[in-house]
mmCIF file with all atom_site columns, C-alpha atoms and ligand atoms in Angstrom:
data_model
loop_
_atom_site.group_PDB
_atom_site.id
_atom_site.type_symbol
_atom_site.label_atom_id
_atom_site.label_alt_id
_atom_site.label_comp_id
_atom_site.label_asym_id
_atom_site.label_entity_id
_atom_site.label_seq_id
_atom_site.pdbx_PDB_ins_code
_atom_site.Cartn_x
_atom_site.Cartn_y
_atom_site.Cartn_z
_atom_site.occupancy
_atom_site.B_iso_or_equiv
_atom_site.pdbx_formal_charge
_atom_site.auth_seq_id
_atom_site.auth_comp_id
_atom_site.auth_asym_id
_atom_site.auth_atom_id
_atom_site.pdbx_PDB_model_num
ATOM   1   C CA  . MET A 1 1   ? 12.630  31.665 6.226   1.00 49.00 ? 68  MET A CA  1
ATOM   2   C CA  . LYS A 1 2   ? 14.534  33.247 3.420   1.00 59.00 ? 69  LYS A CA  1
ATOM   3   C CA  . ILE A 1 3   ? 15.301  32.432 -0.150  1.00 63.00 ? 70  ILE A CA  1
ATOM   4   C CA  . HIS A 1 4   ? 17.552  34.414 -2.353  1.00 64.00 ? 71  HIS A CA  1
ATOM   5   C CA  . TRP A 1 5   ? 17.194  34.789 -6.066  1.00 66.00 ? 72  TRP A CA  1
ATOM   6   C CA  . GLN A 1 6   ? 19.707  36.490 -8.337  1.00 62.00 ? 73  GLN A CA  1
ATOM   7   C CA  . GLY A 1 7   ? 22.246  36.660 -5.523  1.00 69.00 ? 74  GLY A CA  1
ATOM   8   C CA  . ASP A 1 8   ? 20.870  38.955 -2.856  1.00 76.00 ? 75  ASP A CA  1
ATOM   9   C CA  . ARG A 1 9   ? 18.583  40.864 -5.197  1.00 89.00 ? 76  ARG A CA  1
ATOM   10  C CA  . LEU A 1 10  ? 15.367  39.209 -4.102  1.00 93.00 ? 77  LEU A CA  1
ATOM   11  C CA  . THR A 1 11  ? 14.595  37.814 -0.658  1.00 93.00 ? 78  THR A CA  1
ATOM   12  C CA  . VAL A 1 12  ? 11.391  36.126 0.424   1.00 93.00 ? 79  VAL A CA  1
ATOM   13  C CA  . ALA A 1 13  ? 10.878  36.578 4.145   1.00 93.00 ? 80  ALA A CA  1
ATOM   14  C CA  . GLU A 1 14  ? 8.276   35.910 6.801   1.00 94.00 ? 81  GLU A CA  1
ATOM   15  C CA  . GLY A 1 15  ? 7.515   38.658 9.298   1.00 95.00 ? 82  GLY A CA  1
ATOM   16  C CA  . ASP A 1 16  ? 6.053   42.050 10.074  1.00 97.00 ? 83  ASP A CA  1
ATOM   17  C CA  . ILE A 1 17  ? 6.937   44.591 7.400   1.00 98.00 ? 84  ILE A CA  1
ATOM   18  C CA  . THR A 1 18  ? 6.776   47.446 9.926   1.00 98.00 ? 85  THR A CA  1
ATOM   19  C CA  . ARG A 1 19  ? 10.035  46.064 11.381  1.00 98.00 ? 86  ARG A CA  1
ATOM   20  C CA  . PHE A 1 20  ? 11.898  46.261 8.073   1.00 98.00 ? 87  PHE A CA  1
ATOM   21  C CA  . GLU A 1 21  ? 15.022  48.396 8.154   1.00 96.00 ? 88  GLU A CA  1
ATOM   22  C CA  . GLY A 1 22  ? 15.839  49.908 4.812   1.00 97.00 ? 89  GLY A CA  1
ATOM   23  C CA  . ASP A 1 23  ? 15.139  52.788 2.480   1.00 98.00 ? 90  ASP A CA  1
ATOM   24  C CA  . ALA A 1 24  ? 11.438  52.110 2.036   1.00 98.00 ? 91  ALA A CA  1
ATOM   25  C CA  . ILE A 1 25  ? 8.536   49.792 2.654   1.00 98.00 ? 92  ILE A CA  1
ATOM   26  C CA  . VAL A 1 26  ? 5.530   49.635 0.357   1.00 99.00 ? 93  VAL A CA  1
ATOM   27  C CA  . ASN A 1 27  ? 2.084   50.117 1.866   1.00 98.00 ? 94  ASN A CA  1
ATOM   28  C CA  . ALA A 1 28  ? -0.979  48.322 0.472   1.00 98.00 ? 95  ALA A CA  1
ATOM   29  C CA  . ALA A 1 29  ? -3.174  51.384 0.989   1.00 98.00 ? 96  ALA A CA  1
ATOM   30  C CA  . ASN A 1 30  ? -6.550  52.430 -0.384  1.00 98.00 ? 97  ASN A CA  1
ATOM   31  C CA  . ARG A 1 31  ? -7.411  55.337 -2.663  1.00 98.00 ? 98  ARG A CA  1
ATOM   32  C CA  . SER A 1 32  ? -8.216  57.676 0.231   1.00 98.00 ? 99  SER A CA  1
ATOM   33  C CA  . LEU A 1 33  ? -4.720  57.366 1.754   1.00 98.00 ? 100 LEU A CA  1
ATOM   34  C CA  . GLN A 1 34  ? -6.383  57.844 5.125   1.00 97.00 ? 101 GLN A CA  1
ATOM   35  C CA  . GLY A 1 35  ? -5.297  54.522 6.606   1.00 95.00 ? 102 GLY A CA  1
ATOM   36  C CA  . GLY A 1 36  ? -7.306  51.333 7.022   1.00 95.00 ? 103 GLY A CA  1
ATOM   37  C CA  . GLY A 1 37  ? -6.969  47.769 8.264   1.00 97.00 ? 104 GLY A CA  1
ATOM   38  C CA  . GLY A 1 38  ? -4.439  45.066 7.414   1.00 98.00 ? 105 GLY A CA  1
ATOM   39  C CA  . VAL A 1 39  ? -0.890  46.099 6.654   1.00 98.00 ? 106 VAL A CA  1
ATOM   40  C CA  . ASP A 1 40  ? -2.015  49.713 6.101   1.00 98.00 ? 107 ASP A CA  1
ATOM   41  C CA  . GLY A 1 41  ? -3.299  49.934 9.675   1.00 98.00 ? 108 GLY A CA  1
ATOM   42  C CA  . ALA A 1 42  ? -0.130  48.303 11.034  1.00 98.00 ? 109 ALA A CA  1
ATOM   43  C CA  . ILE A 1 43  ? 2.091   50.751 9.128   1.00 98.00 ? 110 ILE A CA  1
ATOM   44  C CA  . HIS A 1 44  ? 0.111   53.786 10.349  1.00 98.00 ? 111 HIS A CA  1
ATOM   45  C CA  . ARG A 1 45  ? 0.206   52.547 13.945  1.00 98.00 ? 112 ARG A CA  1
ATOM   46  C CA  . ALA A 1 46  ? 3.954   51.942 13.829  1.00 98.00 ? 113 ALA A CA  1
ATOM   47  C CA  . ALA A 1 47  ? 4.801   55.172 11.994  1.00 98.00 ? 114 ALA A CA  1
ATOM   48  C CA  . GLY A 1 48  ? 2.719   57.392 14.284  1.00 98.00 ? 115 GLY A CA  1
ATOM   49  C CA  . PRO A 1 49  ? 0.175   60.134 13.530  1.00 98.00 ? 116 PRO A CA  1
ATOM   50  C CA  . GLU A 1 50  ? 2.580   62.170 11.407  1.00 98.00 ? 117 GLU A CA  1
ATOM   51  C CA  . LEU A 1 51  ? 2.122   59.590 8.656   1.00 98.00 ? 118 LEU A CA  1
ATOM   52  C CA  . LEU A 1 52  ? -1.592  60.340 8.397   1.00 98.00 ? 119 LEU A CA  1
ATOM   53  C CA  . GLU A 1 53  ? -0.802  64.053 8.302   1.00 98.00 ? 120 GLU A CA  1
ATOM   54  C CA  . ALA A 1 54  ? 1.705   63.493 5.461   1.00 98.00 ? 121 ALA A CA  1
ATOM   55  C CA  . CYS A 1 55  ? -0.899  61.435 3.570   1.00 98.00 ? 122 CYS A CA  1
ATOM   56  C CA  . ARG A 1 56  ? -3.467  64.222 4.000   1.00 98.00 ? 123 ARG A CA  1
ATOM   57  C CA  . GLU A 1 57  ? -0.913  66.634 2.589   1.00 98.00 ? 124 GLU A CA  1
ATOM   58  C CA  . LEU A 1 58  ? -0.422  64.366 -0.434  1.00 98.00 ? 125 LEU A CA  1
ATOM   59  C CA  . ARG A 1 59  ? -4.180  64.395 -1.003  1.00 98.00 ? 126 ARG A CA  1
ATOM   60  C CA  . ARG A 1 60  ? -4.266  68.195 -0.775  1.00 98.00 ? 127 ARG A CA  1
ATOM   61  C CA  . THR A 1 61  ? -1.262  68.847 -3.017  1.00 97.00 ? 128 THR A CA  1
ATOM   62  C CA  . THR A 1 62  ? -1.130  66.005 -5.523  1.00 98.00 ? 129 THR A CA  1
ATOM   63  C CA  . TRP A 1 63  ? -4.039  63.552 -5.385  1.00 98.00 ? 130 TRP A CA  1
ATOM   64  C CA  . PRO A 1 64  ? -7.240  65.470 -4.516  1.00 98.00 ? 131 PRO A CA  1
ATOM   65  C CA  . ASP A 1 65  ? -9.399  62.662 -5.953  1.00 98.00 ? 132 ASP A CA  1
ATOM   66  C CA  . GLY A 1 66  ? -7.428  59.913 -4.248  1.00 98.00 ? 133 GLY A CA  1
ATOM   67  C CA  . LEU A 1 67  ? -4.503  57.782 -5.384  1.00 98.00 ? 134 LEU A CA  1
ATOM   68  C CA  . PRO A 1 68  ? -5.447  55.788 -8.502  1.00 98.00 ? 135 PRO A CA  1
ATOM   69  C CA  . VAL A 1 69  ? -5.101  51.997 -8.447  1.00 98.00 ? 136 VAL A CA  1
ATOM   70  C CA  . GLY A 1 70  ? -1.573  51.002 -9.491  1.00 98.00 ? 137 GLY A CA  1
ATOM   71  C CA  . GLU A 1 71  ? -0.080  54.442 -8.743  1.00 98.00 ? 138 GLU A CA  1
ATOM   72  C CA  . VAL A 1 72  ? 2.479   55.222 -6.050  1.00 98.00 ? 139 VAL A CA  1
ATOM   73  C CA  . ALA A 1 73  ? 3.112   58.148 -3.705  1.00 98.00 ? 140 ALA A CA  1
ATOM   74  C CA  . MET A 1 74  ? 5.865   58.518 -1.129  1.00 98.00 ? 141 MET A CA  1
ATOM   75  C CA  . THR A 1 75  ? 6.052   59.884 2.409   1.00 98.00 ? 142 THR A CA  1
ATOM   76  C CA  . PRO A 1 76  ? 8.703   59.718 5.121   1.00 98.00 ? 143 PRO A CA  1
ATOM   77  C CA  . GLY A 1 77  ? 8.583   56.696 7.437   1.00 98.00 ? 144 GLY A CA  1
ATOM   78  C CA  . PHE A 1 78  ? 8.462   58.793 10.630  1.00 98.00 ? 145 PHE A CA  1
ATOM   79  C CA  . LYS A 1 79  ? 8.744   56.359 13.575  1.00 98.00 ? 146 LYS A CA  1
ATOM   80  C CA  . LEU A 1 80  ? 9.275   53.316 11.348  1.00 98.00 ? 147 LEU A CA  1
ATOM   81  C CA  . PRO A 1 81  ? 12.745  51.849 10.990  1.00 98.00 ? 148 PRO A CA  1
ATOM   82  C CA  . ALA A 1 82  ? 12.277  52.250 7.216   1.00 98.00 ? 149 ALA A CA  1
ATOM   83  C CA  . ARG A 1 83  ? 13.091  55.780 6.061   1.00 98.00 ? 150 ARG A CA  1
ATOM   84  C CA  . HIS A 1 84  ? 10.190  56.065 3.606   1.00 98.00 ? 151 HIS A CA  1
ATOM   85  C CA  . VAL A 1 85  ? 6.794   54.599 2.843   1.00 99.00 ? 152 VAL A CA  1
ATOM   86  C CA  . ILE A 1 86  ? 5.757   54.114 -0.773  1.00 99.00 ? 153 ILE A CA  1
ATOM   87  C CA  . HIS A 1 87  ? 1.965   53.993 -0.745  1.00 98.00 ? 154 HIS A CA  1
ATOM   88  C CA  . THR A 1 88  ? 0.209   52.143 -3.506  1.00 98.00 ? 155 THR A CA  1
ATOM   89  C CA  . VAL A 1 89  ? -3.323  50.922 -4.135  1.00 98.00 ? 156 VAL A CA  1
ATOM   90  C CA  . GLY A 1 90  ? -3.806  47.380 -5.338  1.00 98.00 ? 157 GLY A CA  1
ATOM   91  C CA  . PRO A 1 91  ? -6.847  46.267 -7.324  1.00 98.00 ? 158 PRO A CA  1
ATOM   92  C CA  . VAL A 1 92  ? -9.817  44.645 -5.605  1.00 98.00 ? 159 VAL A CA  1
ATOM   93  C CA  . PHE A 1 93  ? -10.002 41.122 -7.034  1.00 98.00 ? 160 PHE A CA  1
ATOM   94  C CA  . ALA A 1 94  ? -12.866 40.499 -9.451  1.00 96.00 ? 161 ALA A CA  1
ATOM   95  C CA  . LYS A 1 95  ? -13.691 37.231 -11.205 1.00 94.00 ? 162 LYS A CA  1
ATOM   96  C CA  . SER A 1 96  ? -15.320 39.117 -14.048 1.00 96.00 ? 163 SER A CA  1
ATOM   97  C CA  . GLU A 1 97  ? -12.285 41.180 -15.012 1.00 97.00 ? 164 GLU A CA  1
ATOM   98  C CA  . ASP A 1 98  ? -8.554  40.593 -15.355 1.00 97.00 ? 165 ASP A CA  1
ATOM   99  C CA  . ARG A 1 99  ? -6.879  43.137 -13.083 1.00 98.00 ? 166 ARG A CA  1
ATOM   100 C CA  . SER A 1 100 ? -3.423  41.596 -13.160 1.00 98.00 ? 167 SER A CA  1
ATOM   101 C CA  . GLU A 1 101 ? -1.847  44.546 -14.998 1.00 98.00 ? 168 GLU A CA  1
ATOM   102 C CA  . LEU A 1 102 ? -3.022  46.886 -12.230 1.00 98.00 ? 169 LEU A CA  1
ATOM   103 C CA  . LEU A 1 103 ? -1.400  44.673 -9.611  1.00 98.00 ? 170 LEU A CA  1
ATOM   104 C CA  . ALA A 1 104 ? 1.786   44.515 -11.704 1.00 98.00 ? 171 ALA A CA  1
ATOM   105 C CA  . ASP A 1 105 ? 1.711   48.338 -11.960 1.00 98.00 ? 172 ASP A CA  1
ATOM   106 C CA  . CYS A 1 106 ? 1.860   48.642 -8.158  1.00 99.00 ? 173 CYS A CA  1
ATOM   107 C CA  . TYR A 1 107 ? 5.095   46.662 -8.119  1.00 98.00 ? 174 TYR A CA  1
ATOM   108 C CA  . ARG A 1 108 ? 6.580   48.243 -11.264 1.00 98.00 ? 175 ARG A CA  1
ATOM   109 C CA  . ASN A 1 109 ? 5.849   51.802 -10.176 1.00 98.00 ? 176 ASN A CA  1
ATOM   110 C CA  . ALA A 1 110 ? 7.235   51.227 -6.670  1.00 98.00 ? 177 ALA A CA  1
ATOM   111 C CA  . LEU A 1 111 ? 10.419  49.700 -8.103  1.00 98.00 ? 178 LEU A CA  1
ATOM   112 C CA  . HIS A 1 112 ? 10.765  52.616 -10.494 1.00 98.00 ? 179 HIS A CA  1
ATOM   113 C CA  . LEU A 1 113 ? 10.286  55.227 -7.756  1.00 98.00 ? 180 LEU A CA  1
ATOM   114 C CA  . ALA A 1 114 ? 12.786  53.456 -5.508  1.00 98.00 ? 181 ALA A CA  1
ATOM   115 C CA  . ALA A 1 115 ? 15.358  53.336 -8.298  1.00 98.00 ? 182 ALA A CA  1
ATOM   116 C CA  . GLU A 1 116 ? 14.792  57.023 -9.080  1.00 97.00 ? 183 GLU A CA  1
ATOM   117 C CA  . HIS A 1 117 ? 15.693  57.811 -5.472  1.00 98.00 ? 184 HIS A CA  1
ATOM   118 C CA  . ARG A 1 118 ? 18.672  55.459 -5.614  1.00 98.00 ? 185 ARG A CA  1
ATOM   119 C CA  . PHE A 1 119 ? 17.227  53.337 -2.835  1.00 98.00 ? 186 PHE A CA  1
ATOM   120 C CA  . GLU A 1 120 ? 19.131  50.160 -2.063  1.00 97.00 ? 187 GLU A CA  1
ATOM   121 C CA  . ARG A 1 121 ? 16.682  48.239 0.118   1.00 97.00 ? 188 ARG A CA  1
ATOM   122 C CA  . LEU A 1 122 ? 12.947  48.026 -0.509  1.00 98.00 ? 189 LEU A CA  1
ATOM   123 C CA  . ALA A 1 123 ? 10.284  45.743 0.996   1.00 98.00 ? 190 ALA A CA  1
ATOM   124 C CA  . PHE A 1 124 ? 6.847   44.812 -0.336  1.00 98.00 ? 191 PHE A CA  1
ATOM   125 C CA  . PRO A 1 125 ? 3.879   43.176 1.392   1.00 98.00 ? 192 PRO A CA  1
ATOM   126 C CA  . ALA A 1 126 ? 1.625   40.851 -0.614  1.00 98.00 ? 193 ALA A CA  1
ATOM   127 C CA  . ILE A 1 127 ? -0.460  43.666 -2.113  1.00 98.00 ? 194 ILE A CA  1
ATOM   128 C CA  . SER A 1 128 ? -4.202  42.950 -2.655  1.00 98.00 ? 195 SER A CA  1
ATOM   129 C CA  . THR A 1 129 ? -4.049  39.438 -1.171  1.00 98.00 ? 196 THR A CA  1
ATOM   130 C CA  . GLY A 1 130 ? -5.810  40.332 2.100   1.00 98.00 ? 197 GLY A CA  1
ATOM   131 C CA  . ILE A 1 131 ? -8.894  42.514 2.309   1.00 98.00 ? 198 ILE A CA  1
ATOM   132 C CA  . TYR A 1 132 ? -8.858  43.063 -1.481  1.00 98.00 ? 199 TYR A CA  1
ATOM   133 C CA  . GLY A 1 133 ? -9.262  39.329 -2.036  1.00 98.00 ? 200 GLY A CA  1
ATOM   134 C CA  . TYR A 1 134 ? -6.688  38.614 -4.759  1.00 98.00 ? 201 TYR A CA  1
ATOM   135 C CA  . PRO A 1 135 ? -5.881  34.872 -4.800  1.00 97.00 ? 202 PRO A CA  1
ATOM   136 C CA  . ALA A 1 136 ? -2.367  34.462 -3.425  1.00 97.00 ? 203 ALA A CA  1
ATOM   137 C CA  . ALA A 1 137 ? -1.247  32.070 -6.167  1.00 96.00 ? 204 ALA A CA  1
ATOM   138 C CA  . ALA A 1 138 ? -2.322  34.396 -8.971  1.00 97.00 ? 205 ALA A CA  1
ATOM   139 C CA  . ALA A 1 139 ? -0.689  37.359 -7.234  1.00 97.00 ? 206 ALA A CA  1
ATOM   140 C CA  . ALA A 1 140 ? 2.523   35.344 -6.796  1.00 97.00 ? 207 ALA A CA  1
ATOM   141 C CA  . SER A 1 141 ? 2.828   34.699 -10.532 1.00 96.00 ? 208 SER A CA  1
ATOM   142 C CA  . ILE A 1 142 ? 2.343   38.392 -11.263 1.00 97.00 ? 209 ILE A CA  1
ATOM   143 C CA  . VAL A 1 143 ? 4.916   39.486 -8.687  1.00 97.00 ? 210 VAL A CA  1
ATOM   144 C CA  . ALA A 1 144 ? 7.448   36.919 -9.884  1.00 95.00 ? 211 ALA A CA  1
ATOM   145 C CA  . ALA A 1 145 ? 7.011   38.056 -13.491 1.00 95.00 ? 212 ALA A CA  1
ATOM   146 C CA  . VAL A 1 146 ? 7.593   41.718 -12.556 1.00 96.00 ? 213 VAL A CA  1
ATOM   147 C CA  . MET A 1 147 ? 10.707  40.864 -10.532 1.00 95.00 ? 214 MET A CA  1
ATOM   148 C CA  . ARG A 1 148 ? 12.085  38.682 -13.297 1.00 92.00 ? 215 ARG A CA  1
ATOM   149 C CA  . GLU A 1 149 ? 11.469  41.415 -15.829 1.00 94.00 ? 216 GLU A CA  1
ATOM   150 C CA  . ARG A 1 150 ? 12.573  44.486 -13.849 1.00 95.00 ? 217 ARG A CA  1
ATOM   151 C CA  . LEU A 1 151 ? 15.237  43.556 -11.293 1.00 93.00 ? 218 LEU A CA  1
ATOM   152 C CA  . PRO A 1 152 ? 18.013  42.825 -13.791 1.00 90.00 ? 219 PRO A CA  1
ATOM   153 C CA  . ALA A 1 153 ? 17.800  46.465 -14.961 1.00 93.00 ? 220 ALA A CA  1
ATOM   154 C CA  . LEU A 1 154 ? 17.987  47.842 -11.388 1.00 94.00 ? 221 LEU A CA  1
ATOM   155 C CA  . PRO A 1 155 ? 21.375  46.602 -10.183 1.00 90.00 ? 222 PRO A CA  1
ATOM   156 C CA  . GLY A 1 156 ? 21.561  48.812 -7.070  1.00 93.00 ? 223 GLY A CA  1
ATOM   157 C CA  . LEU A 1 157 ? 18.269  47.681 -5.594  1.00 96.00 ? 224 LEU A CA  1
ATOM   158 C CA  . ALA A 1 158 ? 17.635  44.711 -3.289  1.00 95.00 ? 225 ALA A CA  1
ATOM   159 C CA  . VAL A 1 159 ? 14.004  43.724 -2.777  1.00 96.00 ? 226 VAL A CA  1
ATOM   160 C CA  . THR A 1 160 ? 12.442  41.796 0.093   1.00 96.00 ? 227 THR A CA  1
ATOM   161 C CA  . LEU A 1 161 ? 8.974   40.291 -0.257  1.00 97.00 ? 228 LEU A CA  1
ATOM   162 C CA  . VAL A 1 162 ? 7.573   40.117 3.263   1.00 97.00 ? 229 VAL A CA  1
ATOM   163 C CA  . PHE A 1 163 ? 4.818   37.620 4.075   1.00 97.00 ? 230 PHE A CA  1
ATOM   164 C CA  . PHE A 1 164 ? 2.920   37.754 7.323   1.00 95.00 ? 231 PHE A CA  1
ATOM   165 C CA  . SER A 1 165 ? 3.097   33.993 7.938   1.00 94.00 ? 232 SER A CA  1
ATOM   166 C CA  . ALA A 1 166 ? 5.359   31.116 7.004   1.00 93.00 ? 233 ALA A CA  1
ATOM   167 C CA  . ARG A 1 167 ? 2.385   29.574 5.223   1.00 94.00 ? 234 ARG A CA  1
ATOM   168 C CA  . ASP A 1 168 ? 2.002   32.650 2.990   1.00 95.00 ? 235 ASP A CA  1
ATOM   169 C CA  . ALA A 1 169 ? 5.736   32.753 2.239   1.00 93.00 ? 236 ALA A CA  1
ATOM   170 C CA  . ASP A 1 170 ? 5.703   29.038 1.430   1.00 92.00 ? 237 ASP A CA  1
ATOM   171 C CA  . GLY A 1 171 ? 2.652   29.449 -0.791  1.00 94.00 ? 238 GLY A CA  1
ATOM   172 C CA  . PHE A 1 172 ? 4.380   32.251 -2.645  1.00 94.00 ? 239 PHE A CA  1
ATOM   173 C CA  . LEU A 1 173 ? 7.470   30.147 -3.290  1.00 92.00 ? 240 LEU A CA  1
ATOM   174 C CA  . LYS A 1 174 ? 5.348   27.261 -4.589  1.00 91.00 ? 241 LYS A CA  1
ATOM   175 C CA  . SER A 1 175 ? 3.350   29.477 -6.952  1.00 91.00 ? 242 SER A CA  1
ATOM   176 C CA  . ALA A 1 176 ? 6.043   31.869 -8.091  1.00 88.00 ? 243 ALA A CA  1
ATOM   177 C CA  . SER A 1 177 ? 8.472   29.406 -9.660  1.00 77.00 ? 244 SER A CA  1
ATOM   178 C CA  . LEU A 1 178 ? 11.267  31.957 -9.615  1.00 71.00 ? 245 LEU A CA  1
HETATM 179 N N1  . AR6 B 2 .   ? 3.458   42.820 7.649   1.00 63.74 ? 137 AR6 B N1  1
HETATM 180 C C1  . AR6 B 2 .   ? 3.437   42.093 6.510   1.00 63.74 ? 137 AR6 B C1  1
HETATM 181 N N2  . AR6 B 2 .   ? 2.308   41.676 5.911   1.00 63.74 ? 137 AR6 B N2  1
HETATM 182 C C2  . AR6 B 2 .   ? 1.144   41.977 6.508   1.00 63.74 ? 137 AR6 B C2  1
HETATM 183 C C3  . AR6 B 2 .   ? 1.055   42.729 7.703   1.00 63.74 ? 137 AR6 B C3  1
HETATM 184 C C4  . AR6 B 2 .   ? 2.284   43.148 8.283   1.00 63.74 ? 137 AR6 B C4  1
HETATM 185 N N3  . AR6 B 2 .   ? 2.326   43.867 9.419   1.00 63.74 ? 137 AR6 B N3  1
HETATM 186 N N4  . AR6 B 2 .   ? -0.261  42.870 8.037   1.00 63.74 ? 137 AR6 B N4  1
HETATM 187 C C5  . AR6 B 2 .   ? -0.970  42.233 7.095   1.00 63.74 ? 137 AR6 B C5  1
HETATM 188 N N5  . AR6 B 2 .   ? -0.135  41.686 6.178   1.00 63.74 ? 137 AR6 B N5  1
HETATM 189 P P1  . AR6 B 2 .   ? -4.147  43.752 3.329   1.00 63.74 ? 137 AR6 B P1  1
HETATM 190 P P2  . AR6 B 2 .   ? -4.973  44.517 0.596   1.00 63.74 ? 137 AR6 B P2  1
HETATM 191 C C6  . AR6 B 2 .   ? -0.447  40.926 4.949   1.00 63.74 ? 137 AR6 B C6  1
HETATM 192 O O1  . AR6 B 2 .   ? -5.534  43.367 3.658   1.00 63.74 ? 137 AR6 B O1  1
HETATM 193 O O2  . AR6 B 2 .   ? -5.510  43.167 0.333   1.00 63.74 ? 137 AR6 B O2  1
HETATM 194 C C7  . AR6 B 2 .   ? -6.577  48.071 4.083   1.00 63.74 ? 137 AR6 B C7  1
HETATM 195 O O3  . AR6 B 2 .   ? -7.704  48.358 4.865   1.00 63.74 ? 137 AR6 B O3  1
HETATM 196 C C8  . AR6 B 2 .   ? -1.782  40.213 4.884   1.00 63.74 ? 137 AR6 B C8  1
HETATM 197 O O4  . AR6 B 2 .   ? -1.691  38.949 5.541   1.00 63.74 ? 137 AR6 B O4  1
HETATM 198 O O5  . AR6 B 2 .   ? -3.374  44.542 4.311   1.00 63.74 ? 137 AR6 B O5  1
HETATM 199 O O6  . AR6 B 2 .   ? -4.152  45.189 -0.458  1.00 63.74 ? 137 AR6 B O6  1
HETATM 200 C C9  . AR6 B 2 .   ? -6.268  49.199 3.108   1.00 63.74 ? 137 AR6 B C9  1
HETATM 201 O O7  . AR6 B 2 .   ? -6.542  50.468 3.665   1.00 63.74 ? 137 AR6 B O7  1
HETATM 202 C C10 . AR6 B 2 .   ? -1.965  40.061 3.371   1.00 63.74 ? 137 AR6 B C10 1
HETATM 203 O O8  . AR6 B 2 .   ? -1.278  38.907 2.902   1.00 63.74 ? 137 AR6 B O8  1
HETATM 204 O O9  . AR6 B 2 .   ? -4.079  44.610 1.940   1.00 63.74 ? 137 AR6 B O9  1
HETATM 205 C C11 . AR6 B 2 .   ? -7.181  48.865 1.966   1.00 63.74 ? 137 AR6 B C11 1
HETATM 206 O O10 . AR6 B 2 .   ? -8.476  49.328 2.200   1.00 63.74 ? 137 AR6 B O10 1
HETATM 207 C C12 . AR6 B 2 .   ? -1.259  41.279 2.799   1.00 63.74 ? 137 AR6 B C12 1
HETATM 208 O O11 . AR6 B 2 .   ? -0.516  41.853 3.887   1.00 63.74 ? 137 AR6 B O11 1
HETATM 209 C C13 . AR6 B 2 .   ? -7.176  47.361 1.923   1.00 63.74 ? 137 AR6 B C13 1
HETATM 210 O O12 . AR6 B 2 .   ? -6.882  46.951 3.272   1.00 63.74 ? 137 AR6 B O12 1
HETATM 211 C C14 . AR6 B 2 .   ? -2.187  42.341 2.228   1.00 63.74 ? 137 AR6 B C14 1
HETATM 212 O O13 . AR6 B 2 .   ? -3.376  42.404 2.991   1.00 63.74 ? 137 AR6 B O13 1
HETATM 213 C C15 . AR6 B 2 .   ? -6.099  46.824 1.028   1.00 63.74 ? 137 AR6 B C15 1
HETATM 214 O O14 . AR6 B 2 .   ? -6.232  45.437 0.934   1.00 63.74 ? 137 AR6 B O14 1
#
């Protein structure tokens, strides 16, 4: 399933993000950058062990205390069809605190980094909506707002939002009101 918004600038797709061919995929990582479950685990498995080595190098050189929530860091894609991986850390959902700006930062900072590198094709998973427990509908509104706000200023960049199931993609489209 695919929908296009603003021409081909934004695509909503169902599938496995590790199969995405393009300049970069975004990884919903954790602060340690040492891999994990969910999409992070799938990306590490598909990219091969060099990805973990590159992440360890990032920790040594740039982020000794871990990658802060909302920040981004890039590695090559190694065995992935995507040339690069932009690692980010989404917020863990909490009822007691509004963490929407942190989730928006993940998307904004990844878009910014991609544009800086003149990337043309970038894919995102639904950051924080799995193990980190962010309600999908709330996340969808945040993502849609960032895309609406930022994509018009990044004319060379096409973004694909990849959902693991048709149900998730459908839910996004219902909540996002793009
Ligand atoms: N392709 C596309 N989407 C996927 C894939 C895939 N191959 N696999 C899972 N998803 P999650 P989070 C979807 O839990 O909530 C890790 O352990 C999944 O259905 O991967 O940000 C990290 O190391 C869900 O909709 O990420 C962190 O510790 C979405 O990706 C923690 O999980 C995000 O789910 C991060 O949790």
